[in-house]
XYZ file of C-alpha atoms in Angstrom:
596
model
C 66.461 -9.497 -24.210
C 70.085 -10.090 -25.706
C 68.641 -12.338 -28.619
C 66.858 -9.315 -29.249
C 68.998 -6.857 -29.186
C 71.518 -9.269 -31.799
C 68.725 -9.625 -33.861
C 67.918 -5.654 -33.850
C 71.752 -5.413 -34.287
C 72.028 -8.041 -37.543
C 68.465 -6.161 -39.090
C 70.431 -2.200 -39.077
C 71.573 -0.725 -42.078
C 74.961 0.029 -41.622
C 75.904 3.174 -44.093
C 78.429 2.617 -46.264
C 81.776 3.936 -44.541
C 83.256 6.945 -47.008
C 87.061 6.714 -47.421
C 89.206 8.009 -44.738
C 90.690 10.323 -47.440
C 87.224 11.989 -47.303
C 86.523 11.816 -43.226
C 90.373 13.341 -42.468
C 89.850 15.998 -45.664
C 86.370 17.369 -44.121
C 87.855 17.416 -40.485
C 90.798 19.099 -41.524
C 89.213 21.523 -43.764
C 86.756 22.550 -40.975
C 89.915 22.883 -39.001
C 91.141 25.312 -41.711
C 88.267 27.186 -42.846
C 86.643 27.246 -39.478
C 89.017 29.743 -37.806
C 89.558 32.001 -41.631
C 85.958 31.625 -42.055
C 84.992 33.005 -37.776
C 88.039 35.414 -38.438
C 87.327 37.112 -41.689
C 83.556 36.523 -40.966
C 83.724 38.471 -38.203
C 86.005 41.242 -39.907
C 83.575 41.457 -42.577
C 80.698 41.390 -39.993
C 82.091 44.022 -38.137
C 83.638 45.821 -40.890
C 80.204 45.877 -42.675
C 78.644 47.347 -39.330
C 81.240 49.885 -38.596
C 81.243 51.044 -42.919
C 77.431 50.873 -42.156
C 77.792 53.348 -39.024
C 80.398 55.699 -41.002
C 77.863 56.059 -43.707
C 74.963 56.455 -41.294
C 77.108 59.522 -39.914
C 78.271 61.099 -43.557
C 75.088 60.677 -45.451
C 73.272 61.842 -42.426
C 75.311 65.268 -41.925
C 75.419 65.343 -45.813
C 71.422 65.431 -45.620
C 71.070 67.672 -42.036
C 73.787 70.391 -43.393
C 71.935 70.619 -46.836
C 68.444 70.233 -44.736
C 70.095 73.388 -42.314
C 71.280 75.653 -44.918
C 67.626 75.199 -46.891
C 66.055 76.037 -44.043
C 68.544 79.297 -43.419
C 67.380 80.490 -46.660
C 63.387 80.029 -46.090
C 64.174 81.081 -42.896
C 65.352 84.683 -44.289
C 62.819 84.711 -46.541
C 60.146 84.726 -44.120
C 62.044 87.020 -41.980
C 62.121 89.781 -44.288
C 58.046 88.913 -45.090
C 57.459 89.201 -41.902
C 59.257 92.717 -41.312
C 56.419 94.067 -43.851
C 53.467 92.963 -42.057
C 54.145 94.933 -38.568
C 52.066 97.665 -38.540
C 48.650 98.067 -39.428
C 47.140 99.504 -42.531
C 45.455 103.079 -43.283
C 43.077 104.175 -44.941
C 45.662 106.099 -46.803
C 48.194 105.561 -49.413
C 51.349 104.191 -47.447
C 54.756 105.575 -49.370
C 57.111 104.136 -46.949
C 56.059 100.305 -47.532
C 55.996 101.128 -51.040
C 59.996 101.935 -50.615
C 60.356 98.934 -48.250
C 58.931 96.642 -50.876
C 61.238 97.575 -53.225
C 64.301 97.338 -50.672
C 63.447 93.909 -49.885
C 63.371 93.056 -53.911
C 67.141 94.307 -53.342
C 68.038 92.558 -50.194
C 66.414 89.231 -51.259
C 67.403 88.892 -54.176
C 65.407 85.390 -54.231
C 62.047 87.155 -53.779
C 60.475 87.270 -57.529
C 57.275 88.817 -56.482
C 55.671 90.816 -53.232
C 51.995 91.403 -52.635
C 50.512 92.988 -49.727
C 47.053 91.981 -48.103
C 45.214 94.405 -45.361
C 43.293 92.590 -42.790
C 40.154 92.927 -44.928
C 41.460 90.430 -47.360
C 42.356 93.446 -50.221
C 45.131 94.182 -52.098
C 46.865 97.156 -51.009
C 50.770 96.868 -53.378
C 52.149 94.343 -55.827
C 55.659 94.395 -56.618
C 57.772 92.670 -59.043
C 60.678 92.127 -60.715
C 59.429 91.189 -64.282
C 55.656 92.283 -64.037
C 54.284 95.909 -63.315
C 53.616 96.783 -59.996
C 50.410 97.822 -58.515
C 49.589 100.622 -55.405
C 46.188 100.354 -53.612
C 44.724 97.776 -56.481
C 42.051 96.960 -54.149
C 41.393 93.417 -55.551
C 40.103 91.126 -53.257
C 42.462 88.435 -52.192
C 39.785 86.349 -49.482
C 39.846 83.454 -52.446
C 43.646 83.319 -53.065
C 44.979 79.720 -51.256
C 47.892 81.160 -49.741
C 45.563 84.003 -47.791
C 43.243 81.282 -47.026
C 46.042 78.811 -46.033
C 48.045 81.704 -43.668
C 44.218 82.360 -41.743
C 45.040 78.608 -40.631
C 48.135 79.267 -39.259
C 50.808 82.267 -39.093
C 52.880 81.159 -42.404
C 52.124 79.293 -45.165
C 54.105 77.442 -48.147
C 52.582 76.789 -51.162
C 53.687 73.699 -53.739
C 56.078 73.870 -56.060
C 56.234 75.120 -59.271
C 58.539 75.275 -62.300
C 58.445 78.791 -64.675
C 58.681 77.767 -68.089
C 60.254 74.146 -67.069
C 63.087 75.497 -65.634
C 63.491 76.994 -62.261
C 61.426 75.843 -59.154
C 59.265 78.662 -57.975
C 57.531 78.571 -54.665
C 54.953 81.379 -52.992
C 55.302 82.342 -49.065
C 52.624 83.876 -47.312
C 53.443 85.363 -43.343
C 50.642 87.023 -41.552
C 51.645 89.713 -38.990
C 51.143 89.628 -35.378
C 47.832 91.591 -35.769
C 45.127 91.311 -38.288
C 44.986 94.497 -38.746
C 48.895 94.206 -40.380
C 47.943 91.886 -42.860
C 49.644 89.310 -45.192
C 52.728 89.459 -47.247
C 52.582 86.896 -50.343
C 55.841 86.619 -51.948
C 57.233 84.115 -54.724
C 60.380 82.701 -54.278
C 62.965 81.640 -56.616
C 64.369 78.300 -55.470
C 67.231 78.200 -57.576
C 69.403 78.413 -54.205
C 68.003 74.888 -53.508
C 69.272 73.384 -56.880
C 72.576 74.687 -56.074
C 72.691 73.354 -52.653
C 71.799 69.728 -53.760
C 74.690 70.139 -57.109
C 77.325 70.406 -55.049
C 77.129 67.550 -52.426
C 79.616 64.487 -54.299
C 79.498 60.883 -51.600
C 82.406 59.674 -53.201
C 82.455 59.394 -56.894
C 78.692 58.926 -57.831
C 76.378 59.827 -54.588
C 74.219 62.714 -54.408
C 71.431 64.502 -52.923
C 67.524 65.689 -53.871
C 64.766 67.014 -52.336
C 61.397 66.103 -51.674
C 58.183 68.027 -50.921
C 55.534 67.229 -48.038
C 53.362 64.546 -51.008
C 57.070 63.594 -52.251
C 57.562 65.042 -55.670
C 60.932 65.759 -56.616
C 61.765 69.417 -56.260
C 65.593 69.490 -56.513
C 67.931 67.240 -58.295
C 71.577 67.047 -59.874
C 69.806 66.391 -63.013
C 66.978 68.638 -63.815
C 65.135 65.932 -66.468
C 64.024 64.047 -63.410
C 62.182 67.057 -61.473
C 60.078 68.244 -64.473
C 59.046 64.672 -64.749
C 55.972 65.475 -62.248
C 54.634 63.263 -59.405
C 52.892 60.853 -61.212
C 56.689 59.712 -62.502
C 57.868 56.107 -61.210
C 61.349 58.250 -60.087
C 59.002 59.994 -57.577
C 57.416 56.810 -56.292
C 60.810 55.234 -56.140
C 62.170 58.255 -53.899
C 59.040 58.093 -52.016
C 59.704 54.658 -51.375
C 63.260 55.186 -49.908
C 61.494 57.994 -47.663
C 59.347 55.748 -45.823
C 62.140 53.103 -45.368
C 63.954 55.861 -43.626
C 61.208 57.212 -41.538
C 60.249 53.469 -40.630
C 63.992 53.297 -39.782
C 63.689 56.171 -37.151
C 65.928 58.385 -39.391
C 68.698 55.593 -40.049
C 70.579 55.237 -43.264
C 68.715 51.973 -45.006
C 69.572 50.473 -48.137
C 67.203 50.542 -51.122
C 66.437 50.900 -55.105
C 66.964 54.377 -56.347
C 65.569 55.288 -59.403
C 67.882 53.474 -61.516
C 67.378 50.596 -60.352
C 70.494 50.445 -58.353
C 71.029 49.831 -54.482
C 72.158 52.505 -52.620
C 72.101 53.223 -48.754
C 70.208 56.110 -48.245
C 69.854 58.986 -44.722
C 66.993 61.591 -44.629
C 66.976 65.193 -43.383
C 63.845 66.965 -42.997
C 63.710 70.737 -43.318
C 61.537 72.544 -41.040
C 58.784 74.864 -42.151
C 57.656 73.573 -45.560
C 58.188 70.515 -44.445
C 60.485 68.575 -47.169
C 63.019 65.907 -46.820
C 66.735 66.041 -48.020
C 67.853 62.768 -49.111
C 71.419 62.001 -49.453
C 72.443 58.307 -51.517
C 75.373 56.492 -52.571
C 75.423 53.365 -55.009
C 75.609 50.125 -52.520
C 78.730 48.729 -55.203
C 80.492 52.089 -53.980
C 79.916 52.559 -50.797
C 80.797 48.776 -49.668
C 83.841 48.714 -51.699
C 86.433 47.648 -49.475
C 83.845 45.036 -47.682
C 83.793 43.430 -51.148
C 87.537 43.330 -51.553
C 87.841 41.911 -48.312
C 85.568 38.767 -49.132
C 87.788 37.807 -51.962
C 90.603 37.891 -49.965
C 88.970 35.397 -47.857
C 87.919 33.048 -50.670
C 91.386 32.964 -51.656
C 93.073 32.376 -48.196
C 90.025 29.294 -48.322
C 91.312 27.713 -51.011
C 94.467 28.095 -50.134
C 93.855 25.913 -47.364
C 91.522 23.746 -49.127
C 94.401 22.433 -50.838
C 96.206 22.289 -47.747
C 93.188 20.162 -46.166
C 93.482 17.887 -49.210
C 96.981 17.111 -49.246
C 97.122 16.107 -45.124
C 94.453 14.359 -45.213
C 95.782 12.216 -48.394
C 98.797 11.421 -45.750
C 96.464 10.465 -42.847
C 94.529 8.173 -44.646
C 94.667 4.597 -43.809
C 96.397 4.542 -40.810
C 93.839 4.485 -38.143
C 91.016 2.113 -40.265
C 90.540 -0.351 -36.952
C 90.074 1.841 -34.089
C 87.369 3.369 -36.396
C 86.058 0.715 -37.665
C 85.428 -0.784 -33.934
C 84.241 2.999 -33.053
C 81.435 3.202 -36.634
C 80.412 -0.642 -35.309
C 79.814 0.446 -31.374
C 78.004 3.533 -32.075
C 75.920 1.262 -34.324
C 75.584 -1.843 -31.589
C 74.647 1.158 -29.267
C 72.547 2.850 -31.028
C 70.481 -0.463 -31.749
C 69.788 -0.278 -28.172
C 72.657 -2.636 -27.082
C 73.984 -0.584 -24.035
C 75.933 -3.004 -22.320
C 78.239 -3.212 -25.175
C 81.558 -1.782 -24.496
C 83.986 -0.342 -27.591
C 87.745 -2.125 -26.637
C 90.367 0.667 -27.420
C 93.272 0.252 -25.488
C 94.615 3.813 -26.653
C 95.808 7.022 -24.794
C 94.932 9.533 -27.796
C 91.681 11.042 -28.908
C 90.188 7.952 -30.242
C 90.960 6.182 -26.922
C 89.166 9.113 -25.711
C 86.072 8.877 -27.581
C 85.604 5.328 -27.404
C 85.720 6.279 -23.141
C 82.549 8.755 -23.977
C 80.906 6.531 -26.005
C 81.357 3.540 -23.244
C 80.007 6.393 -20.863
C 77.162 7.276 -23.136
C 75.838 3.768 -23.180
C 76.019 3.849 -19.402
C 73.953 7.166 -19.023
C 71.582 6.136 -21.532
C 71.117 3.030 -19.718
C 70.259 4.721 -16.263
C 68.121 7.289 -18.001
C 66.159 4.612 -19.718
C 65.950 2.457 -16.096
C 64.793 5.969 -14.544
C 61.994 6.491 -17.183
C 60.867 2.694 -16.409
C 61.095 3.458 -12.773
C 59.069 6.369 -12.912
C 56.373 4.747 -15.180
C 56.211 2.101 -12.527
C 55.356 4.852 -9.793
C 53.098 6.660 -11.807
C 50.402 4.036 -11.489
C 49.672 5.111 -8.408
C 51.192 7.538 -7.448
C 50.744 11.350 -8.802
C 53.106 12.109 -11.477
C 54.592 14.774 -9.135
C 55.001 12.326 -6.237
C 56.794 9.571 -8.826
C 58.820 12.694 -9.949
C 59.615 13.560 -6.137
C 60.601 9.913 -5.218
C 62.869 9.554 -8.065
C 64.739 12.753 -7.248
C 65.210 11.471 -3.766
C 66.899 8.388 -4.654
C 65.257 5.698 -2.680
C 61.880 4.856 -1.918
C 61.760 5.303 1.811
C 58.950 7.738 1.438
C 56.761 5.080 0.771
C 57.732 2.854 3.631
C 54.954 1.748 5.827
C 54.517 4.610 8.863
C 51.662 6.712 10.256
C 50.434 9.601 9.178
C 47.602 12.188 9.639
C 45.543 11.903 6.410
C 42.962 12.670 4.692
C 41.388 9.517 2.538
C 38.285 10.171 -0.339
C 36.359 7.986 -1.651
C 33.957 8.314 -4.695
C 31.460 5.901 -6.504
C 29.355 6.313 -9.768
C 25.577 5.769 -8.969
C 23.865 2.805 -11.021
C 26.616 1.858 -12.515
C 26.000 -1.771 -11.853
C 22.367 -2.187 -13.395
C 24.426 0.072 -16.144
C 26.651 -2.074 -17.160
C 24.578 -5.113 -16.724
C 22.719 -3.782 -19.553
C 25.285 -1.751 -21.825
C 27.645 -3.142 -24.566
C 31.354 -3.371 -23.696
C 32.349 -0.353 -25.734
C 29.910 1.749 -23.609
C 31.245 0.695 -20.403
C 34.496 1.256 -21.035
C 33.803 4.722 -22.629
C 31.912 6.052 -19.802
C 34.821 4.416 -17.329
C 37.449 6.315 -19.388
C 35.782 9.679 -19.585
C 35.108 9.449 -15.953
C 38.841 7.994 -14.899
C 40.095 11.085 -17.170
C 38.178 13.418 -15.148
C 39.183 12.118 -11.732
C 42.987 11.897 -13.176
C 42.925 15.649 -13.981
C 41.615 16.396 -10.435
C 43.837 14.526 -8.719
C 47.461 15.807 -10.506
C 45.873 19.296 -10.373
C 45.660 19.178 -6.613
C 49.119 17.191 -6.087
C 46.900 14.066 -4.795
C 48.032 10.447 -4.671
C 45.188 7.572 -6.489
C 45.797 4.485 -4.793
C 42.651 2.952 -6.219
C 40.867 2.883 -9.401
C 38.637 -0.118 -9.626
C 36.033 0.220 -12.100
C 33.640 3.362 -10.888
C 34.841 3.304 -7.961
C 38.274 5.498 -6.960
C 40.193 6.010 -3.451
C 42.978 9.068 -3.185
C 44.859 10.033 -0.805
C 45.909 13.780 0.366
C 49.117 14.465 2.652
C 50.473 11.113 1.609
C 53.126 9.683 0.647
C 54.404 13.620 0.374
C 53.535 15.895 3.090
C 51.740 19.189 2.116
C 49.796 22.266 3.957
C 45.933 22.552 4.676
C 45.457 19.082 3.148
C 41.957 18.583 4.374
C 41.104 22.280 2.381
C 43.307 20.613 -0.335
C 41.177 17.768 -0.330
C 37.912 19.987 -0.501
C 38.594 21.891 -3.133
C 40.150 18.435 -5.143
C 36.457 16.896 -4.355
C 34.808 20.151 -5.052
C 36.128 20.372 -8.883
C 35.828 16.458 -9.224
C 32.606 16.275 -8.678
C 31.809 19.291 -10.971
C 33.509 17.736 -13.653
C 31.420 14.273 -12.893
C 28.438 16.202 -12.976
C 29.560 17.650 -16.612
C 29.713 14.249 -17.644
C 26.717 12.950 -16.197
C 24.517 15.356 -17.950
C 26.236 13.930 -21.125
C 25.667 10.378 -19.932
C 21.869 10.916 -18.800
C 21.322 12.559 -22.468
C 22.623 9.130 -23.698
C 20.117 7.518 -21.593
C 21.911 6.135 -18.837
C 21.111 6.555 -15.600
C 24.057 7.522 -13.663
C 25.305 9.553 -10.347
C 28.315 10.058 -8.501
C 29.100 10.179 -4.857
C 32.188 11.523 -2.835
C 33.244 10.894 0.438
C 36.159 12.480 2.933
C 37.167 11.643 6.141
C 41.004 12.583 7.573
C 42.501 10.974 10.679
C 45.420 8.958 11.191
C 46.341 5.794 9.739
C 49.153 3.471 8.423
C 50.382 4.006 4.836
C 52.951 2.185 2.795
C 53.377 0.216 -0.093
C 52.140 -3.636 0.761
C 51.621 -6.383 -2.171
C 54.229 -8.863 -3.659
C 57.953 -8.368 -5.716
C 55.945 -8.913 -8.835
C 52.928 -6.172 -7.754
C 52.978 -3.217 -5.622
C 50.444 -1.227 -4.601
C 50.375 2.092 -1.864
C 47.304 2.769 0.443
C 45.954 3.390 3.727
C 44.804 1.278 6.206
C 43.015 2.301 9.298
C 39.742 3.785 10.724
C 39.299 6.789 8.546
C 39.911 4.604 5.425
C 36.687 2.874 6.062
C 34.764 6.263 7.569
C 35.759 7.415 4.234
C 34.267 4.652 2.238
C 31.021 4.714 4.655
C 30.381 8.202 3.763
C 30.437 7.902 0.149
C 28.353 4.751 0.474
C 25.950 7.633 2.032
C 26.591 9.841 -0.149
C 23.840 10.740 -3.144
C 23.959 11.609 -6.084
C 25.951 15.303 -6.202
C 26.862 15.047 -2.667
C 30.237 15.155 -0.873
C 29.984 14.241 2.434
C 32.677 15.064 5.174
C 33.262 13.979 8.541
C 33.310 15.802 11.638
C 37.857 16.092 11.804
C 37.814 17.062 8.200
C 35.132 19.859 8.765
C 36.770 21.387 11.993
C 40.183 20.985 9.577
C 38.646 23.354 7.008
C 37.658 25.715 9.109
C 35.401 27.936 7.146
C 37.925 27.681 4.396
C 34.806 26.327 2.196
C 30.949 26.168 3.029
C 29.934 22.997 5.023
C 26.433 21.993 5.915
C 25.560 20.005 8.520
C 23.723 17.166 8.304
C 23.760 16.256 11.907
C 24.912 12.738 12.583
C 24.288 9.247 10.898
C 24.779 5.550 12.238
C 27.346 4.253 9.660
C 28.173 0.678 9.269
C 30.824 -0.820 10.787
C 30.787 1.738 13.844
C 29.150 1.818 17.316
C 28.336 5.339 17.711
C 26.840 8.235 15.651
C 29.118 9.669 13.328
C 28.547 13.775 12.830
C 28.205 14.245 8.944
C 28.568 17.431 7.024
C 28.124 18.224 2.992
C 30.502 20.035 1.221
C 28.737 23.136 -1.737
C 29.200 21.337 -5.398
C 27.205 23.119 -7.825
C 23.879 22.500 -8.850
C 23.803 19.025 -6.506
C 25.475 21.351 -2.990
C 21.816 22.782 -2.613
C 21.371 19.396 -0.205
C 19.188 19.253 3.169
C 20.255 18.592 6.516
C 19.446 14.846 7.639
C 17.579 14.152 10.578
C 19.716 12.376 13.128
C 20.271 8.679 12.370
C 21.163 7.860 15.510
C-alpha cells in the first residue's frame, strides 16, 4: 500500500508554485479590500436601500397629494351635478333649475356644458358657456353613452377628449337618488389637472402625468406627448411602468420612461374615474450621492492596492521552506498519503497550519476506515443496523446472546430445473432482479439479511437491533416481498420460465451472533425456529407465506391469517399448527387437512 501511494505521489502534477510576491500581494490585498470593500459595500447597500425608501415615500406622497387634490376637484364636480338631480321633474316648465343651471356655470367655473335628462330619457335644459342653451328641447337622450353608462351605475365618466388639440375635456353624468330626478350630463374642463401635474419638480428634472383607466396619457408637463393618442409608444411605455407598479403592490420600481431613460417611478390612483398619477425621477438623479459614494470607494481600493503591493514586495522570500514543505504535504496528502506528517517546528501561523493539516490527514484517515467499516457491515447487515453499530462504537451488539426472534425464510420455485437449462446471463438476471426486490423489502422494514445464497434468502427481524411488534414487522416485510416477487414472476413466466416463490416465518428464541473466521464474518441465528422457519417455506407454494403458530398469536389480528390446521414438518416429532398469511392474488389459499 505505501509503494502505492509513492508511486501515486511521483505520477501528480504538481502546479507550478507562483512567486511569493504574488501569494503575500493577493493575501494582503484581500486583507485590504476585504474590510473597504464589506464597509463601503454595505454603506452603499444600505445607503441604496434607505435612498430607495426616501424615494418610495416622496414620489409616493408626490403621486397620492396630486392623486387627492384630482379627486377634490371631480369630487366637487359631481357634487354640484348631483345637487341638480334631487327632485323630480314636471310636466311643466321648471324656472328655478333653469336659474340653478346657470349658478352652477358660475360656481364651477370648470363645468363647460350642463344638460338635464328626466327619467324618461328626454331632454328637459342645455346650458352652456359657448353654445346656445336649450329649455324643454325634448330630444331623446336613451342613445347618448353617458345616459346609458349612469343606468349601470349612479355616476359615470366618460374618456377623454382634447377641444381643438388643446385642453382635455371630459363629460360627467350623476343620476339622482330617484328616477324620476333624472341625469345631469356636464363637460368638464380639465385644465385644473394640467396645472396640478406642472407644478410638481423631484429635484431638478422629475415630474408627474396622468393616466386614464386603458392608459392614455391625459396630463403631462409637456402637452406634445398627450395629443400624441394611445396608439403612441410614450403611452405603451407609461403603461408599462404602471403595471410594474401595480405588480409591485404600489412600490416605487425602477423602469424606462419614455425617453429611454431609467427612472424610479410610485403610482397614485384617483378614485372615481379611475386614473393613475405617476410621479418619476431620472435613476442618474435620484441615486446621485450612491454614485459618488462608489468612487470614493474605488479610490480608497487603490489606494490600498498599492499598499498591498509594496508589503508584499517586503515579505517575499522569507518564508519559501515552511511553504514549500506545506505546497508538498498538502500534495503527499492529497495523493492519499495520510500518514504523512508536515515537520514545522514553528509557534506562528504556519506552525499552525501545518498542525491542521497533520490533523486533517488524521480525520480523513478515520473517516475513510469508518466508510470501510461500514461497507463491511452492510453485507449483512441492514444499512440502518451498520449505521447504528458504527455510531455505537463497538460491535457488542452483535455478540453471540439470545434473543426472541422472528427468522423468514424464502425460496424461488423451479429455479433449479431453471437454471439447469438457462444461459448464465439469464440466471444471473433473474437472481439480480429478485435479490433487488428482497433488498428493498428488507431496508424498508429495518430487517437484517443474513443469507442470500442463490434463490434462496434468510432475514432476520428484532435482531441484532431490538424493535416493537417485530412479528407484525415481519408480516407486513413478507407481505410486500412477496408482492413484489409475484411482479416479477409474471415478467419471468412471460419470458417462459417457470418460476414461484415461497416464504416462510416462524419467531421464537434462539442464539444470534456473528460466528465465521478473522478473514470472514457472517451474523445469523441458530436454534429451533431457524429451522421451523426453513421447514415452512420448504411447505410453502407458490404465493404462499406460511406462519407458525407463536408468530400468528404475535400478530394478533394485526393482519389476516388463515389457518391451515397443522402439518408434520421434517425434522420435528409433533404436529406443527400452520397458518397463511393474505398476499395478493396467491393469499386466496385453502386450509390443509391435518398432516398429522
Amino acid at each position: 500500500m505505501r509503494f502505492g501511494k509513492d508511486a501515486a505521489m511521483a505520477r501528480l502534477p504538481i502546479p507550478p508554485r507562483g512567486s511569493l510576491f504574488r501569494q503575500y500581494f493577493l493575501v494582503l490585498f484581500t486583507a485590504v479590500a476585504v474590510p473597504l470593500l464589506t464597509a463601503g459595500g454595505s454603506q452603499a447597500w444600505f445607503g441604496y436601500q434607505d435612498q430607495r425608501a426616501r424615494l418610495n415615500d416622496l414620489l409616493g406622497a408626490e403621486a397620492r397629494n396630486a392623486a387627492a387634490r384630482i379627486a377634490h376637484f371631480i369630487d366637487g364636480i359631481e357634487s354640484q351635478l348631483a345637487w341638480m338631480v334631487q327632485l323630480p321633474w314636471t310636466g311643466t316648465v321648471d324656472e328655478r333649475r333653469r336659474i340653478d343651471a346657470l349658478r352652477l356655470l358660475r360656481q364651477a367655473p370648470a363645468v363647460a356644458s350642463l344638460r338635464l335628462i328626466d327619467g324618461a330619457s328626454k331632454e328637459r335644459l342645455a346650458v352652456s358657456r359657448i353654445g346656445l342653451n336649450r329649455v324643454e328641447s325634448g330630444a331623446e337622450a336613451s342613445a347618448d353613452p353617458a345616459v346609458a353608462g349612469v343606468r349601470a351605475g349612479r355616476v359615470w365618466f366618460g374618456p377623454v377628449t382634447y377641444h381643438r388639440n388643446s385642453e382635455p375635456y371630459m363629460t360627467v353624468a350623476v343620476a339622482g337618488n330617484r328616477a324620476a330626478a333624472g341625469i345631469a350630463v356636464a363637460e368638464i374642463n380639465l385644465k385644473l389637472i394640467l396645472d396640478v401635474v406642472a407644478g410638481i419638480r423631484i429635484g431638478e428634472t422629475g415630474l408627474a402625468l396622468v393616466l386614464d383607466r386603458p392608459g392614455r396619457l391625459i396630463a403631462h408637463p409637456d402637452i406634445s406627448l398627450v395629443l400624441r393618442g394611445a396608439g403612441d409608444r410614450t403611452a405603451e411605455t407609461l403603461q408599462a411602468l404602471r403595471a410594474a407598479i401595480v405588480a409591485q403592490h404600489g412600490r416605487a420600481i425602477t423602469g424606462p420612461d419614455p425617453a429611454g431613460r431609467m427612472v424610479v417611478a410610485a403610482m397614485a390612483p384617483v378614485q372615481g374615474p379611475d386614473w393613475s398619477v405617476l410621479v418619476h425621477q431620472p435613476v442618474a438623479e435620484a441615486f446621485g450621492p450612491i454614485r459618488a459614494a462608489f468612487w470614493r470607494l474605488l479610490a480608497l481600493l487603490l489606494a490600498g492596492t498599492g499598499f498591498a503591493a509594496a508589503l508584499a514586495y517586503w515579505l517575499a522570500g522569507r518564508m519559501t521552506g515552511p511553504i514549500r514543505l506545506l505546497e508538498e504535504g498538502a500534495a503527499r496528502i492529497g495523493a492519499g498519503q495520510f500518514d504523512h506528517r508536515i515537520a514545522i517546528a514553528r509557534g506562528d501561523e504556519l506552525g499552525r497550519l501545518a498542525s491542521r493539516f497533520n490533523e486533517m490527514a488524521r480525520e480523513v484517515a478515520i473517516s475513510q476506515e469508518r466508510s470501510e467499516r461500514i461497507d463491511r457491515l452492510k453485507r449483512f447487515l441492514a444499512p440502518q443496523v451498520a449505521e447504528l453499530v458504527d455510531r455505537v462504537g463497538d460491535d457488542s451488539l452483535l455478540d453471540g446472546q439470545r434473543v426472541e426472534v422472528v427468522v423468514v425464510f424464502g425460496d424461488l420455485r423451479g429455479f433449479t430445473p431453471f437454471s439447469a437449462r438457462s444461459e448464465p446471463a439469464q440466471i444471473m438476471g433473474v437472481l439480480s432482479e429478485y435479490h433487488a426486490a428482497v433488498g428493498v423489502c428488507v431496508d424498508r422494514h429495518g430487517a437484517t439479511l443474513v443469507s442470500l445464497a442463490g434463490d434462496g434468502v434468510m432475514i432476520l427481524v428484532n435482531a441484532p437491533v431490538a424493535c416493537p411488534e417485530p412479528a407484525l414487522r415481519a408480516a407486513r416485510m413478507v407481505i410486500e416481498m412477496q408482492a413484489r416477487v409475484q411482479a416479477l414472476i409474471g415478467v419471468w413466466r412471460a419470458r417462459g420460465h417457470a418460476l414461484g416463490f415461497g416464504i416462510g416465518l416462524a419467531m421464537g428464541p434462539a442464539t444470534v451472533g456473528r460466528i465465521g473466521s478473522d478473514s470472514r464474518l457472517d451474523y445469523t441465528a441458530i436454534g429451533t425456529v431457524t429451522n421451523l422457519a426453513a421447514r415452512l417455506c420448504a411447505s410453502a407454494q407458490d404465493g404462499q407465506i406460511l406462519v407458525d403458530g407463536t408468530a400468528a398469536e404475535a400478530i394478533a389480528g394485526g393482519l389476516p391469517l388463515v389457518s391451515l390446521g397443522t402439518r408434520q414438518l421434517k425434522g420435528f416429532d409433533d404436529p406443527v399448527a400452520v397458518f397463511a398469511a393474505a398476499a395478493g392474488r396467491k393469499a386466496e389459499v385453502q386450509p390443509a387437512p391435518d398432516a398429522a
